Coordinates of C-alpha atoms in Angstrom, one line a residue:
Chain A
X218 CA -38.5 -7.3 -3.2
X219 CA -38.1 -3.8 -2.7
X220 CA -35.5 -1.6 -4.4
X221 CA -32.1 -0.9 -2.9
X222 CA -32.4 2.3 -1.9
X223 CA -29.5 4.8 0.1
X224 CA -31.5 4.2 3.1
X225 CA -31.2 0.6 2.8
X226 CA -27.6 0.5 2.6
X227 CA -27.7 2.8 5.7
X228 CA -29.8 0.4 8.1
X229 CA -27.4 -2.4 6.5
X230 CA -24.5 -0.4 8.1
X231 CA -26.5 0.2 10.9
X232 CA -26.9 -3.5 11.9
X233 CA -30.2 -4.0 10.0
X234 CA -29.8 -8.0 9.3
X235 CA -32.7 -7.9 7.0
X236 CA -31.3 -5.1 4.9
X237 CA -28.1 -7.0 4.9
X238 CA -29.5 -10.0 3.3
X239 CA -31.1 -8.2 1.0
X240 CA -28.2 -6.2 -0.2
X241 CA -26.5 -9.9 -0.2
X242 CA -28.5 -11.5 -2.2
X243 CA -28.7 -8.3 -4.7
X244 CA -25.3 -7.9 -4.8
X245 CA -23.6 -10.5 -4.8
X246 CA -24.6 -12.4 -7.6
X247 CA -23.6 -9.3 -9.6
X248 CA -20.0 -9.3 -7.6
X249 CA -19.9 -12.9 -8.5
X250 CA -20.5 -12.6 -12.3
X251 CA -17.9 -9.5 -12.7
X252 CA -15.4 -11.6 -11.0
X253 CA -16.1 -14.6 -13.2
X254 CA -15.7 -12.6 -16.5
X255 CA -13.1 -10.3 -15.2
X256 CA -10.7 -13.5 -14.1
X257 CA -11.6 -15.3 -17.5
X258 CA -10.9 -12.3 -19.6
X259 CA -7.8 -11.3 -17.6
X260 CA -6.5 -15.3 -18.2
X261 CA -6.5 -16.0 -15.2
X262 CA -9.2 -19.0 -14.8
X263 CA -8.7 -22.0 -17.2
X264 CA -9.6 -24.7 -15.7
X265 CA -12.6 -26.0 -13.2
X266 CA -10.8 -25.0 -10.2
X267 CA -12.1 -21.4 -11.0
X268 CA -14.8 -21.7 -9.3
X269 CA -13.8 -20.9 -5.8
X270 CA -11.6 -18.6 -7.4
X271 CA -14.6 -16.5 -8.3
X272 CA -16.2 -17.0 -4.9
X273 CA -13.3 -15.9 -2.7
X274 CA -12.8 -13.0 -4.8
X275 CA -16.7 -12.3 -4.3
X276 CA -16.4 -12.7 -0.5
X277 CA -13.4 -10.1 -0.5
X278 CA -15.1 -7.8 -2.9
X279 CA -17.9 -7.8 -1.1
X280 CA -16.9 -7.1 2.2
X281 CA -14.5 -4.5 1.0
X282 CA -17.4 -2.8 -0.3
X283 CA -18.5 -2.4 3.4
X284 CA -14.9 -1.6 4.8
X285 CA -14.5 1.7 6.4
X286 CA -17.8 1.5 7.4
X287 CA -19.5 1.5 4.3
X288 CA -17.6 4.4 2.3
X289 CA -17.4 2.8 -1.2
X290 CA -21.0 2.1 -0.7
X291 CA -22.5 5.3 0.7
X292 CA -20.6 7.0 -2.0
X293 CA -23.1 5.7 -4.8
X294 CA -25.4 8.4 -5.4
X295 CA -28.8 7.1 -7.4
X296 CA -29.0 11.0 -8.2
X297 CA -25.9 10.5 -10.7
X298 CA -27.9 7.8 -12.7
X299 CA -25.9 4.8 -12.4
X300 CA -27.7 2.1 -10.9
X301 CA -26.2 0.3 -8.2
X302 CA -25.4 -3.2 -9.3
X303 CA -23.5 -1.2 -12.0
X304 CA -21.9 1.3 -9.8
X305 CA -20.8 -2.1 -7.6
X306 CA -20.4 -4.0 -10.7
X307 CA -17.4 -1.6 -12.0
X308 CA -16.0 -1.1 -8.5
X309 CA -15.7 -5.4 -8.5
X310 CA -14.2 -5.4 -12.5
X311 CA -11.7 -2.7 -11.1
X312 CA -10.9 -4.7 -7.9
X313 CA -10.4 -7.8 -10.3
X314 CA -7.7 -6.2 -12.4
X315 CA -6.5 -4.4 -9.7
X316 CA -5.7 -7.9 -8.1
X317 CA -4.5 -9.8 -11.6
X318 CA -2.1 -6.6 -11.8
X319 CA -0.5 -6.9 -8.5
X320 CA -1.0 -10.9 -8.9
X321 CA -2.6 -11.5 -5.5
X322 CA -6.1 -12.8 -5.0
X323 CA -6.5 -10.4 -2.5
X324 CA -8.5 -7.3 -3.1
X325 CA -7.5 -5.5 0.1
X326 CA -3.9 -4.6 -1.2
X327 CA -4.9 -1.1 -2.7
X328 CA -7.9 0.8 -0.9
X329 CA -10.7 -0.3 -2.2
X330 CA -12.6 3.1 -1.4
X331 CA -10.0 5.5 -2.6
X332 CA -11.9 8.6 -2.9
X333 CA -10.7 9.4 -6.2
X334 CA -12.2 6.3 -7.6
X335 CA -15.3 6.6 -6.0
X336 CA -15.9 10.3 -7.4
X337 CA -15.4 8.9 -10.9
X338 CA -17.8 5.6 -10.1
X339 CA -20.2 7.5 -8.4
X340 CA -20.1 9.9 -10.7
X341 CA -21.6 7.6 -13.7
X342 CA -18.3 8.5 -15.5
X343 CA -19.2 5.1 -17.9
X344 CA -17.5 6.7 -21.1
X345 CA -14.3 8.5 -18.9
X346 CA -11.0 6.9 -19.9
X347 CA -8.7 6.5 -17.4
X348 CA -5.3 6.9 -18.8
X349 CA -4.2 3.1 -19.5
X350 CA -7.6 2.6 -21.0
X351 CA -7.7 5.0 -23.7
X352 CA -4.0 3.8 -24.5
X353 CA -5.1 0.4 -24.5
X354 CA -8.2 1.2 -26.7
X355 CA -6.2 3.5 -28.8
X356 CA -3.6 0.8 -29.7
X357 CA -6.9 -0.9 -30.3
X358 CA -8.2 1.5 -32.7
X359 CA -4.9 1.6 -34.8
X360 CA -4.6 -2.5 -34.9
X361 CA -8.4 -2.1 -35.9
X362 CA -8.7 0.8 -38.3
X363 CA -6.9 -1.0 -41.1
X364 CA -9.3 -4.3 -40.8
X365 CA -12.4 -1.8 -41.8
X366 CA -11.5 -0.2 -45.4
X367 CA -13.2 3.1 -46.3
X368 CA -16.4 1.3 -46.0
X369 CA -15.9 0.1 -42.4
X370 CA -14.4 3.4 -41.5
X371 CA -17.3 5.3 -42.0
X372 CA -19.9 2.9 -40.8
X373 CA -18.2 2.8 -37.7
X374 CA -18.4 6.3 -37.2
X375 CA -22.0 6.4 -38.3
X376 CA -22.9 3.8 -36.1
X377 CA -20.9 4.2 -33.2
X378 CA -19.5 7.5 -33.2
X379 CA -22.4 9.1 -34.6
X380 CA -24.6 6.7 -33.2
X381 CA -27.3 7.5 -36.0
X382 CA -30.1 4.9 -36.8
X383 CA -30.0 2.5 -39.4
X384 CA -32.6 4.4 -41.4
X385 CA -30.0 7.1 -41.6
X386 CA -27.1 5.0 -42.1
X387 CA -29.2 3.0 -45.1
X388 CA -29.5 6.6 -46.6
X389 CA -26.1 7.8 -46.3
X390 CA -24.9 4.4 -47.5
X391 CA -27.2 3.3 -50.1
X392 CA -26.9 0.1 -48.3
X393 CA -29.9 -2.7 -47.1
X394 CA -31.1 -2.9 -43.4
X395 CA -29.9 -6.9 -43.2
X396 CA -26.5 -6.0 -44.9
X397 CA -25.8 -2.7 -41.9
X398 CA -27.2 -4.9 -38.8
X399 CA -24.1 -7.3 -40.6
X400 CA -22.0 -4.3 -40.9
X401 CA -22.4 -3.8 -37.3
X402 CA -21.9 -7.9 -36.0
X403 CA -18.6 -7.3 -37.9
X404 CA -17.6 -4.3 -36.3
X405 CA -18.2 -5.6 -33.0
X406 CA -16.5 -8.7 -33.2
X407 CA -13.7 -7.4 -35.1
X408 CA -13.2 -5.0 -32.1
X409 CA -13.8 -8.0 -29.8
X410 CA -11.4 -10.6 -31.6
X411 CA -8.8 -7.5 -31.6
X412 CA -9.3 -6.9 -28.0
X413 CA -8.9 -10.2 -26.9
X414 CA -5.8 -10.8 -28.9
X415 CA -4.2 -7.6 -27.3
X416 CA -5.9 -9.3 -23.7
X417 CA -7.6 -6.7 -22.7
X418 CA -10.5 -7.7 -20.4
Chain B
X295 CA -3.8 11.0 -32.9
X296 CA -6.0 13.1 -34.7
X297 CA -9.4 14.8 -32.9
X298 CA -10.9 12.4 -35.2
X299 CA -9.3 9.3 -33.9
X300 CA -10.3 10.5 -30.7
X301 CA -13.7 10.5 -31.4
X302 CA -13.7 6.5 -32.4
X303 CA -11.5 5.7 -29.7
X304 CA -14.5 6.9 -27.6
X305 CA -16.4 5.1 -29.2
X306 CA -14.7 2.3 -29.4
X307 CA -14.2 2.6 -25.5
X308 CA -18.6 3.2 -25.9
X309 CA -18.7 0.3 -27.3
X310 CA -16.7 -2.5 -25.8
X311 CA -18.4 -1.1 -22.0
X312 CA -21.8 -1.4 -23.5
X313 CA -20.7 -5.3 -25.0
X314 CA -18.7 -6.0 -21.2
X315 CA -21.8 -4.8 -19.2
X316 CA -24.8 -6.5 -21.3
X317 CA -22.4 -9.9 -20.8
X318 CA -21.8 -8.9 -17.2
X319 CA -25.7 -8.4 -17.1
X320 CA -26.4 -12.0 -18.5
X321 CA -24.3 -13.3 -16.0
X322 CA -25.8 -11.9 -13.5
X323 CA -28.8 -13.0 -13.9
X324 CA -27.2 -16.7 -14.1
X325 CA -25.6 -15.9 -10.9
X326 CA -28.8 -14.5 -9.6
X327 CA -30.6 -17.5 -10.2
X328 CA -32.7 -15.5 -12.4
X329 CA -32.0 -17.4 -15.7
X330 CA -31.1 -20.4 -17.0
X331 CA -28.0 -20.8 -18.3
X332 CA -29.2 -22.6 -21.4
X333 CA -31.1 -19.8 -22.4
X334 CA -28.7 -17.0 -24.0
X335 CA -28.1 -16.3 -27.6
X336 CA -25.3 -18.1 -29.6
X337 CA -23.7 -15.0 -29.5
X338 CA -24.6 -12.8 -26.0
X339 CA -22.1 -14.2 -24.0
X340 CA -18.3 -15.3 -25.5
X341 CA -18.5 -16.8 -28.7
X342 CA -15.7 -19.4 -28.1
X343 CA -17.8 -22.4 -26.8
X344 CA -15.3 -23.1 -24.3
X345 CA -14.5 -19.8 -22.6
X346 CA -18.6 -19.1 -22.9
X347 CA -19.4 -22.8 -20.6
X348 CA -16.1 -21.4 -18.7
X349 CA -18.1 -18.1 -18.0
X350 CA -21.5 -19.9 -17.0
X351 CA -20.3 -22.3 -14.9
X352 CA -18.5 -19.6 -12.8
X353 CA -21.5 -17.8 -12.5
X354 CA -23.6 -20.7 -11.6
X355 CA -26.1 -19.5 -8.6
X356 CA -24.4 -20.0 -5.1
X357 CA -25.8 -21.7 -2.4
X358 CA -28.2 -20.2 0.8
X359 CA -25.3 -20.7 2.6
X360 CA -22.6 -19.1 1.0
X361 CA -24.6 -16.1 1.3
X362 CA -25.6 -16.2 4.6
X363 CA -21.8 -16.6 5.4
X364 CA -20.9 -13.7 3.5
X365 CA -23.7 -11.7 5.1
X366 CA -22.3 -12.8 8.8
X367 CA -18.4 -11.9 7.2
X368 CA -19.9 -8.6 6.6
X369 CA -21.7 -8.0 9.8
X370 CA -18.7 -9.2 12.4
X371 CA -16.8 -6.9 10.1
X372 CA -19.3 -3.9 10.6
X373 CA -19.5 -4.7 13.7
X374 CA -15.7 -4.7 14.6
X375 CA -15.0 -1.6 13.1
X376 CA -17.9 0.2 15.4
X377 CA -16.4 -1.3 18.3
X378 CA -13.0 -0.6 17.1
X379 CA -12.7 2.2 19.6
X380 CA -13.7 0.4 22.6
X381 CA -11.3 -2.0 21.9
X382 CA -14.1 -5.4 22.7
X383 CA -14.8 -7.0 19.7
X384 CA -11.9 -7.1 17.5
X385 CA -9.6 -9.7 18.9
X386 CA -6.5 -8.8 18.9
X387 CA -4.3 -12.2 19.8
X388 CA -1.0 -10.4 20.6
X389 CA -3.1 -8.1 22.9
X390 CA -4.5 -11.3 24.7
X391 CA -1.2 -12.9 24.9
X392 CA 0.5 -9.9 27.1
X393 CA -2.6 -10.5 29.1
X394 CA -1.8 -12.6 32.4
X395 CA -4.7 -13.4 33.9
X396 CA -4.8 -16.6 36.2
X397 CA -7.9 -16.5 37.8
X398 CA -9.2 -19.6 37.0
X399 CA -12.5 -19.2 38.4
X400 CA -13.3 -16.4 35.9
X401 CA -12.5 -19.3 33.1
X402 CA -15.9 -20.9 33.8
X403 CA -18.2 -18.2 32.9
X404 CA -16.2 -17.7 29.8
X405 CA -16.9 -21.4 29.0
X406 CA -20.4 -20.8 29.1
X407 CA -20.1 -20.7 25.5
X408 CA -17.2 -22.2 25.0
X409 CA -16.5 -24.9 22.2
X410 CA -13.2 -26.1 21.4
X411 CA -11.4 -28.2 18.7
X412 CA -9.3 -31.4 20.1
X413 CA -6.4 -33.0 18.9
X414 CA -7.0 -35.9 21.3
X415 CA -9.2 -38.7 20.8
X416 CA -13.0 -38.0 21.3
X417 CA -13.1 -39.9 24.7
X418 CA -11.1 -36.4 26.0
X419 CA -13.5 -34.2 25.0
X420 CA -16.3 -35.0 27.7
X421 CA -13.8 -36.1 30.7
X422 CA -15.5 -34.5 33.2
X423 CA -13.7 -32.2 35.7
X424 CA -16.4 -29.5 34.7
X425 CA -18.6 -29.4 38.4
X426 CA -15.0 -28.9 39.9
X427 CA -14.2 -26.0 37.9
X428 CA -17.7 -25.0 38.6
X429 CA -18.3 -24.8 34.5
X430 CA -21.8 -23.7 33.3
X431 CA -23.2 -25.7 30.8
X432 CA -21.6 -25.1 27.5
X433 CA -24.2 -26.8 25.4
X434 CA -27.0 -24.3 26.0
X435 CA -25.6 -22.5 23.0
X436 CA -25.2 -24.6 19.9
X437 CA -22.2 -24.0 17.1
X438 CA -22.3 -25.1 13.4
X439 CA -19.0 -24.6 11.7
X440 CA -18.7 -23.8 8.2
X441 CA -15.5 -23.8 5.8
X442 CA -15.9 -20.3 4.3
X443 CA -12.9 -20.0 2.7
X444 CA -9.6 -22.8 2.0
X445 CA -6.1 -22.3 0.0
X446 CA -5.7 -24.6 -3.0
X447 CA -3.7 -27.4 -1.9
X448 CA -0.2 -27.5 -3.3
X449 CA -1.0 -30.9 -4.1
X450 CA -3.4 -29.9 -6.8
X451 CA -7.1 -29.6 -6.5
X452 CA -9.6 -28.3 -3.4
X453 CA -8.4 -28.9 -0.2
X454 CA -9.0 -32.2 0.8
X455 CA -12.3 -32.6 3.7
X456 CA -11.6 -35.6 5.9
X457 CA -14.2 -37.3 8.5
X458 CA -17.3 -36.0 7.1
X459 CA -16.0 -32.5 7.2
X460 CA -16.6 -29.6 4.9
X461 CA -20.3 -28.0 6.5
X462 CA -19.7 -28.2 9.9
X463 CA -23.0 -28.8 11.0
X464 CA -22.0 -32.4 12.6
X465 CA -20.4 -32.3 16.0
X466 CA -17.6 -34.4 14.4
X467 CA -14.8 -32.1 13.9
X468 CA -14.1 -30.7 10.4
X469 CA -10.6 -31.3 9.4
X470 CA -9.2 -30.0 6.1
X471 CA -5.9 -30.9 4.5
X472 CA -4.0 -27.5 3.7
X473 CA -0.8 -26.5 1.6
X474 CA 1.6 -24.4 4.3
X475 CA 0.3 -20.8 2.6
X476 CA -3.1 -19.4 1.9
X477 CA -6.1 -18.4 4.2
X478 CA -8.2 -20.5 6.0
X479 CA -11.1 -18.9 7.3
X480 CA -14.0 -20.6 9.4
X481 CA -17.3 -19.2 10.3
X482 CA -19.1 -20.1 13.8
X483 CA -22.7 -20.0 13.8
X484 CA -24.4 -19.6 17.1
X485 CA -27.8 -21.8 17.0
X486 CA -29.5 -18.4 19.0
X487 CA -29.4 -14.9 17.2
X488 CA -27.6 -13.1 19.3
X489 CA -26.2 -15.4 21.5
X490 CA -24.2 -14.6 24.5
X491 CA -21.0 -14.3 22.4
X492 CA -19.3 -10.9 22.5
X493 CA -16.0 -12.0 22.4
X494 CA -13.6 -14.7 21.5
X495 CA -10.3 -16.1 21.9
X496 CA -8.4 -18.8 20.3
X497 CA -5.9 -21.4 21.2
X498 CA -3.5 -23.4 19.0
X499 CA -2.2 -26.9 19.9
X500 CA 0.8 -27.4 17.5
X501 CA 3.1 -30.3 16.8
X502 CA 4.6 -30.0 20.2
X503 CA 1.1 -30.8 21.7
X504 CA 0.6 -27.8 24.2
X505 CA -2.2 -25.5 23.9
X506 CA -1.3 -21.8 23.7
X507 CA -3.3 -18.9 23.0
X508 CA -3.0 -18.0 19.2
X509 CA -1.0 -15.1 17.8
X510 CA -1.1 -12.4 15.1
X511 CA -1.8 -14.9 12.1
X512 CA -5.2 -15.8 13.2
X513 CA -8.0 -12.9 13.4
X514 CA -11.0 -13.2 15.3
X515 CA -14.0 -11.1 14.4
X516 CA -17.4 -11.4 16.5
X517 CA -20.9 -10.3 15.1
X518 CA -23.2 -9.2 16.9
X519 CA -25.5 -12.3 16.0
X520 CA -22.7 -14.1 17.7
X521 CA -21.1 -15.6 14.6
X522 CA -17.7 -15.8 15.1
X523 CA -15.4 -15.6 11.7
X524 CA -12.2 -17.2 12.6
X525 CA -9.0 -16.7 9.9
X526 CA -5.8 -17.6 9.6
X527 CA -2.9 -16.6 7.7
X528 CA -1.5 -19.8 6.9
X529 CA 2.2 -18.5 5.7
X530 CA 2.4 -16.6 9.2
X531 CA 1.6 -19.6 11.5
X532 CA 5.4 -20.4 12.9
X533 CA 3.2 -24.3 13.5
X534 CA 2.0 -24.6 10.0
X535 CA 5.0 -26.9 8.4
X536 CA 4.7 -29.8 6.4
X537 CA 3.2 -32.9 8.0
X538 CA 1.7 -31.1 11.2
X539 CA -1.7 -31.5 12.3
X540 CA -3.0 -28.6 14.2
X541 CA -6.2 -28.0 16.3
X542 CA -7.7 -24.9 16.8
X543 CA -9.4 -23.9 20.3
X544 CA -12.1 -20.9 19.8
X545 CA -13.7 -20.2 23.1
X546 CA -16.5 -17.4 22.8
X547 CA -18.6 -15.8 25.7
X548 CA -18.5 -12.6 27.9
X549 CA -15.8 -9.9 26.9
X550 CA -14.4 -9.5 30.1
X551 CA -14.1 -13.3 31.5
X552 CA -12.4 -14.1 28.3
X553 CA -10.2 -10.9 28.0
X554 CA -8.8 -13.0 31.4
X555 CA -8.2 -16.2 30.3
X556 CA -4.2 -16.8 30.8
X557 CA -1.8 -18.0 28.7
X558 CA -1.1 -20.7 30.9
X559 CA -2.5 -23.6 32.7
X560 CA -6.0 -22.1 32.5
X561 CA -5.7 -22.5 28.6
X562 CA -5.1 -26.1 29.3
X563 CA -8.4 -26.4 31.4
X564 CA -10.5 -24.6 28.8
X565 CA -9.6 -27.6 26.2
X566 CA -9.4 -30.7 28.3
X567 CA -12.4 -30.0 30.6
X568 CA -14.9 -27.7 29.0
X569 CA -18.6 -29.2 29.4
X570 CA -20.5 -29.2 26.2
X571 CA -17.8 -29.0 23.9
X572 CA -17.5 -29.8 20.5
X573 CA -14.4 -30.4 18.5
X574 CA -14.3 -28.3 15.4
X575 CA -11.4 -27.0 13.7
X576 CA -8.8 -29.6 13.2
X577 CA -6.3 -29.3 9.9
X578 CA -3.6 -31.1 8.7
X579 CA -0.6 -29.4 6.5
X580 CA 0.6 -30.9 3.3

């Protein structure tokens, strides 16, 4: 199957049925599995019933991604580097929380192709905080920070700040390969366990 | 917070993306059909056993048919928004109600295509009176209707399908049980890409038993395949109480025949006498 390509989403718009299917079957899956870990993460799916849940929401997602004549997807540029199942993948996690916030299970009730948020999707802005984020992940970072010791401190920042390679960090730390790839399981789940006790998704 | 801080916050922020989109990524690929689901690391998806089969089962591949209803959602939504200027496609039921029409005549090239949902028995469905109307044949364009979309019913659980109901794809009418709030939406599926259907119009026989043509809370959208995407706004539906059973009329062929349906006897014509036609959308409220 060929690539999804600008032009493809343009003969989609255009009425192209085959392009459709193919941006269907692309897509949605990806729609689908943002939606299912957005909803569990959020709390919001416990039980079986999720399931159509998570389809619904797809449906909605989906087609808002075409509203307005296609705006939120014509505004992914392949030039910016993002790939488009991620571009559509954030746009779908954003829609998610967008709907647990405002506790409908409909996506429509903000624009879904507000321009503003498309510049900064399309844009491949992956590490740009929004406001709530970085508060969220800075009251992260302050529940965290005590968990790690000096030790944890300062592999964190070699590993993930820094983002050196282990042969570094086994220099500056004196420390084994085995014991910094454990070092780094920690930190992650630390993070994660944190995260999740806070409920962010 | 220190420029320091900053720094791991970022990173922090780095590094929960990079964890959220390899899961999402895994998922995907469930969803996508493209791996198994018993085929992850311990650890690449949610740790705790229970939210991780949670995850998988929601991302369990969907069937042909889902996606080939969200494909026709999408196109009779394209498509409405082209037309949207020209005012054809996008049925707009407060529109068709300050519409008198009367011309009866007119009604039988509109049934052409025309399919309908009963509330009466099956015997009323084929009763004739079609050659004196002067009604083409309906059946040379098939329907299949499909469920796309059902409220949870308040009394717990999926909606509840009744007489086979639930693809559609039987002539037997597919009846759901509903709470009073929610969406329904239903797709119709011409068995002829790009059947004769530009437009459509829908009738509602309540509780009191008439048929009238329906109003703001159900939307009709027509694709250019001639899928018709029928929803209704449950909460808005002034017929939708507790204990009703309502049947819903869609008739579907050329803009302008249907654009003169009336609101009054004509309606009644459409769903007693229509050759051809099927009974579909039947639901009963909580």
């Amino acid at each position: 199957m060929e690539d999804i390509t600008p032009e493809t989403i343009r003969r989609a718009l255009a009425g192209d049925r085959s392009s459709l299917d193919h941006l269907v079957a692309t897509l949605s899956p990806a729609i689908q599995a943002e939606v299912a870990r957005s909803l569990v993460r959020g709390g919001a799916v416990r039980g079986r019933d999720g399931r159509q849940e998570v389809l619904d929401a797809t449906q909605e997602i989906f087609c808002a991604l075409f509203a307005n004549e296609g705006r939120a997807l014509l505004a992914w540029d392949p030039e910016k580097g993002r790939k488009l199942v991620s571009f559509v993948r954030l746009i779908a996690k954003r829609k998610v929380i967008s709907m647990l916030r405002s506790h409908t299970k409909s996506p429509w009730t903000d624009d879904p192709t507000e321009s503003e948020k498309l510049d900064v999707i399309a844009g491949g802005a992956r590490d740009d905080l929004h406001h709530e984020e970085r508060d969220a992940v800075s009251t992260l970072w302050s529940r965290l920070k005590p968990h790690l010791g000096d030790r944890g401190v300062l592999l964190f920042q070699l590993l993930f700040v820094e983002e050196r390679d282990v042969e570094h960090v086994m220099e500056r730390t004196q420390m084994s390969r085995d014991a910094i790839y454990a070092w780094r399981s920690r930190l992650r789940k630390q993070a994660r366990n944190i995260g999740q006790e806070m409920g962010l998704r | 917070m220190s420029e320091r801080d900053d720094k791991f916050v970022a990173a922090l922020h780095g590094m929960r993306s990079a964890d959220q989109e390899a899961e999402s990524e895994l998922l995907r690929q469930v969803a996508a059909g493209e791996r198994a689901a018993d085929s992850f690391e311990p650890d690449a998806v949610d740790e705790d056993p229970e939210t991780q089969a949670l995850l998988l089962e929601l991302s369990a591949p969907v069937s042909g048919d889902f996606r080939a209803s969200l494909a026709d959602r999408v196109e009779a939504q394209l498509h409405a928004e082209r037309d949207a200027g020209a005012k054809t496609n996008v049925v707009s039921m407060g529109a068709f109600r300050r519409r008198r029409a009367g011309v009866v005549a007119t009604l039988a090239v509109a049934a052409a295509a025309a399919f309908m949902v009963m509330r009466a028995p099956p015997t009323d469905d084929d009763a004739g009176g079609g050659d004196a109307l002067g009604l083409v044949d309906g059946a040379a364009v098939g329907y299949t209707l499909e469920v796309t979309k059902t409220p949870r019913s308040s009394r717990g659980g999926d909606p509840e399908p009744a007489e086979g109901a639930g693809s559609g794809t039987k002539e037997d009418p597919v009846t759901l049980q509903v709470p009073t709030s929610g969406e329904v939406e239903w797709i119709l599926r011409p068995d002829k890409v790009g059947a004769a259907a530009v437009d459509a119009k829908v009738f509602v026989r309540g509780p009191g038993g008439g048929l009238t043509p329906a109003g703001d809370e159900i939307t009709v959208v027509v694709a250019k395949t001639g899928a018709v995407r029928v929803s209704l706004r449950l909460d808005e539906a002034p017929y939708v109480r507790a204990g009703a059973q309502v049947d819903v009329v869609v008739v579907v062929g050329d803009a302008e025949a249907i654009s003169d349906i009336g609101d009054d006897a004509g309606v009644e014509v459409i769903g007693v006498k229509a050759p051809g036609a099927k009974r579909f959308i039947r639901f009963s409220v909580d």
